[in-house]
Amino acid sequence: MEVHAGVRSYICSECNRTFPSHTALKRHLRSHTGDHPYECEFCGSCFRDESTLKSHKRIHTGEKPYECNGCGKKFSLKHQLETHYRVHTGEKPFECKLCHQRSRDYSAMIKHLRTHNGASPYQCTICTEYCPSLSSMQKHMKGHKPEEIPPDWRIEKTYLYLCYV
């Protein structure tokens, strides 16, 4: 019932991120241990979870199960279809906090953020340090004393963009 109520009661002891289930926390912990138990039989690449391996295999098989009902274009990943569909709707859910420019997709927003004097897309809300990646921000946060981190702190607060998805 906790999952459906939106309660995130499973906390990572490494980075304090919260998760809706023990399974999600267990999968996340592999990001700290480097464990990649799922191997692609085509190329030997290894992955943290089975669903990522399944998506990866589509590179080899050419399978594109997601089709745009607006133009018929097909995609191997669901998020590619969702991003593409914004071409038809005009939706631009990512907004730069610095200049308010909007973008259709996350990667374009990250590229845009770097036009602001090379700004990294993540800014610590405690000491205002900038970090180039989410993982470097998580490592940076470990350098702060636990009492410095507000109880309502979330990694999303460090993003220099807003997402309205």
Coordinates of C-alpha atoms in Angstrom, one line a residue, residues 5-129:
A5 CA 0.1 6.1 -1.5
G6 CA 3.3 7.7 -2.9
V7 CA 5.2 7.1 0.3
R8 CA 8.9 6.6 -0.2
S9 CA 10.0 4.7 2.9
Y10 CA 13.1 3.0 1.6
I11 CA 16.2 5.1 2.1
C12 CA 19.7 4.6 0.5
S13 CA 22.3 4.6 3.2
E14 CA 24.9 5.9 0.7
C15 CA 23.1 9.0 -0.8
N16 CA 19.9 9.3 1.2
R17 CA 17.7 9.0 -1.9
T18 CA 14.3 7.5 -1.1
F19 CA 12.5 4.7 -3.0
P20 CA 8.9 3.4 -3.1
S21 CA 9.9 -0.3 -2.6
H22 CA 12.6 -2.5 -1.4
T23 CA 13.1 -3.8 -5.0
A24 CA 13.7 -0.2 -6.3
L25 CA 16.2 0.4 -3.5
K26 CA 18.0 -2.8 -4.2
R27 CA 18.3 -1.9 -7.9
H28 CA 19.6 1.6 -7.0
L29 CA 22.2 0.2 -4.6
R30 CA 23.9 -1.4 -7.6
S31 CA 24.8 2.1 -8.8
H32 CA 27.0 2.4 -5.7
T33 CA 28.5 -1.1 -5.8
G34 CA 29.1 -1.2 -9.6
D35 CA 27.3 -4.6 -9.8
H36 CA 26.0 -5.3 -13.3
P37 CA 24.7 -8.9 -13.2
Y38 CA 22.7 -8.8 -16.5
E39 CA 24.8 -9.6 -19.6
C40 CA 23.9 -9.1 -23.3
E41 CA 24.4 -12.4 -25.2
F42 CA 25.1 -10.4 -28.4
C43 CA 27.9 -8.1 -27.3
G44 CA 28.7 -8.9 -23.7
S45 CA 27.6 -5.5 -22.3
C46 CA 26.5 -5.7 -18.7
F47 CA 23.6 -3.9 -17.0
R48 CA 22.3 -3.2 -13.5
D49 CA 18.8 -4.4 -14.2
E50 CA 16.9 -6.8 -16.5
S51 CA 14.7 -4.1 -18.1
T52 CA 17.7 -2.1 -19.2
L53 CA 19.2 -5.2 -20.8
K54 CA 15.9 -5.9 -22.6
S55 CA 15.9 -2.3 -24.0
H56 CA 19.6 -2.6 -25.0
K57 CA 19.0 -5.9 -26.9
R58 CA 16.7 -3.9 -29.3
I59 CA 19.9 -2.3 -30.7
H60 CA 20.9 -5.8 -31.9
T61 CA 17.5 -7.1 -33.0
G62 CA 16.2 -3.9 -34.6
E63 CA 12.9 -4.3 -32.8
K64 CA 10.9 -1.0 -32.6
P65 CA 7.7 -1.8 -30.7
Y66 CA 6.7 1.8 -30.0
E67 CA 4.9 3.6 -32.9
C68 CA 3.8 7.2 -33.1
N69 CA 0.1 7.4 -33.8
G70 CA 0.7 10.9 -35.3
C71 CA 3.1 10.0 -38.1
G72 CA 3.8 6.2 -37.9
K73 CA 7.5 6.6 -36.9
K74 CA 8.7 3.7 -34.8
F75 CA 11.1 3.7 -31.8
S76 CA 12.9 1.0 -29.8
L77 CA 12.4 2.8 -26.5
K78 CA 9.2 4.2 -25.0
H79 CA 10.8 7.4 -23.8
Q80 CA 12.0 8.1 -27.4
L81 CA 8.4 7.9 -28.6
E82 CA 7.3 10.2 -25.7
T83 CA 9.9 12.7 -26.6
H84 CA 9.2 12.5 -30.3
Y85 CA 5.5 13.0 -29.8
R86 CA 6.2 16.4 -28.4
V87 CA 7.0 17.4 -32.0
H88 CA 3.3 17.0 -32.7
T89 CA 1.9 18.5 -29.5
G90 CA 4.4 21.4 -29.3
E91 CA 5.0 20.6 -25.6
K92 CA 8.3 21.8 -24.1
P93 CA 8.3 20.6 -20.6
F94 CA 11.9 21.4 -19.7
E95 CA 12.5 25.0 -18.6
C96 CA 15.9 26.6 -17.9
K97 CA 15.9 28.3 -14.4
L98 CA 18.5 30.8 -15.6
C99 CA 16.8 32.2 -18.7
H100 CA 13.4 30.4 -18.9
Q101 CA 14.1 28.9 -22.4
R102 CA 12.1 25.8 -22.9
S103 CA 13.0 22.5 -24.5
R104 CA 11.3 19.3 -25.7
D105 CA 13.8 16.9 -24.2
Y106 CA 16.2 16.5 -21.3
S107 CA 19.4 16.2 -23.3
A108 CA 18.7 19.4 -25.3
M109 CA 18.1 21.2 -22.0
I110 CA 21.4 19.9 -20.5
K111 CA 23.2 21.1 -23.7
H112 CA 21.4 24.5 -23.4
L113 CA 22.5 24.9 -19.8
R114 CA 26.1 24.6 -20.8
T115 CA 25.7 27.7 -23.0
H116 CA 25.5 29.8 -19.8
N117 CA 29.2 30.3 -19.4
G118 CA 29.8 26.5 -19.3
A119 CA 27.5 26.1 -16.3
S120 CA 27.1 22.6 -15.0
P121 CA 23.4 21.6 -14.9
Y122 CA 23.3 20.8 -11.1
Q123 CA 23.8 23.3 -8.3
C124 CA 24.1 22.4 -4.6
T125 CA 21.4 24.2 -2.6
I126 CA 23.7 24.2 0.5
C127 CA 26.9 25.7 -0.8
T128 CA 26.0 26.7 -4.4
E129 CA 28.7 24.4 -5.9

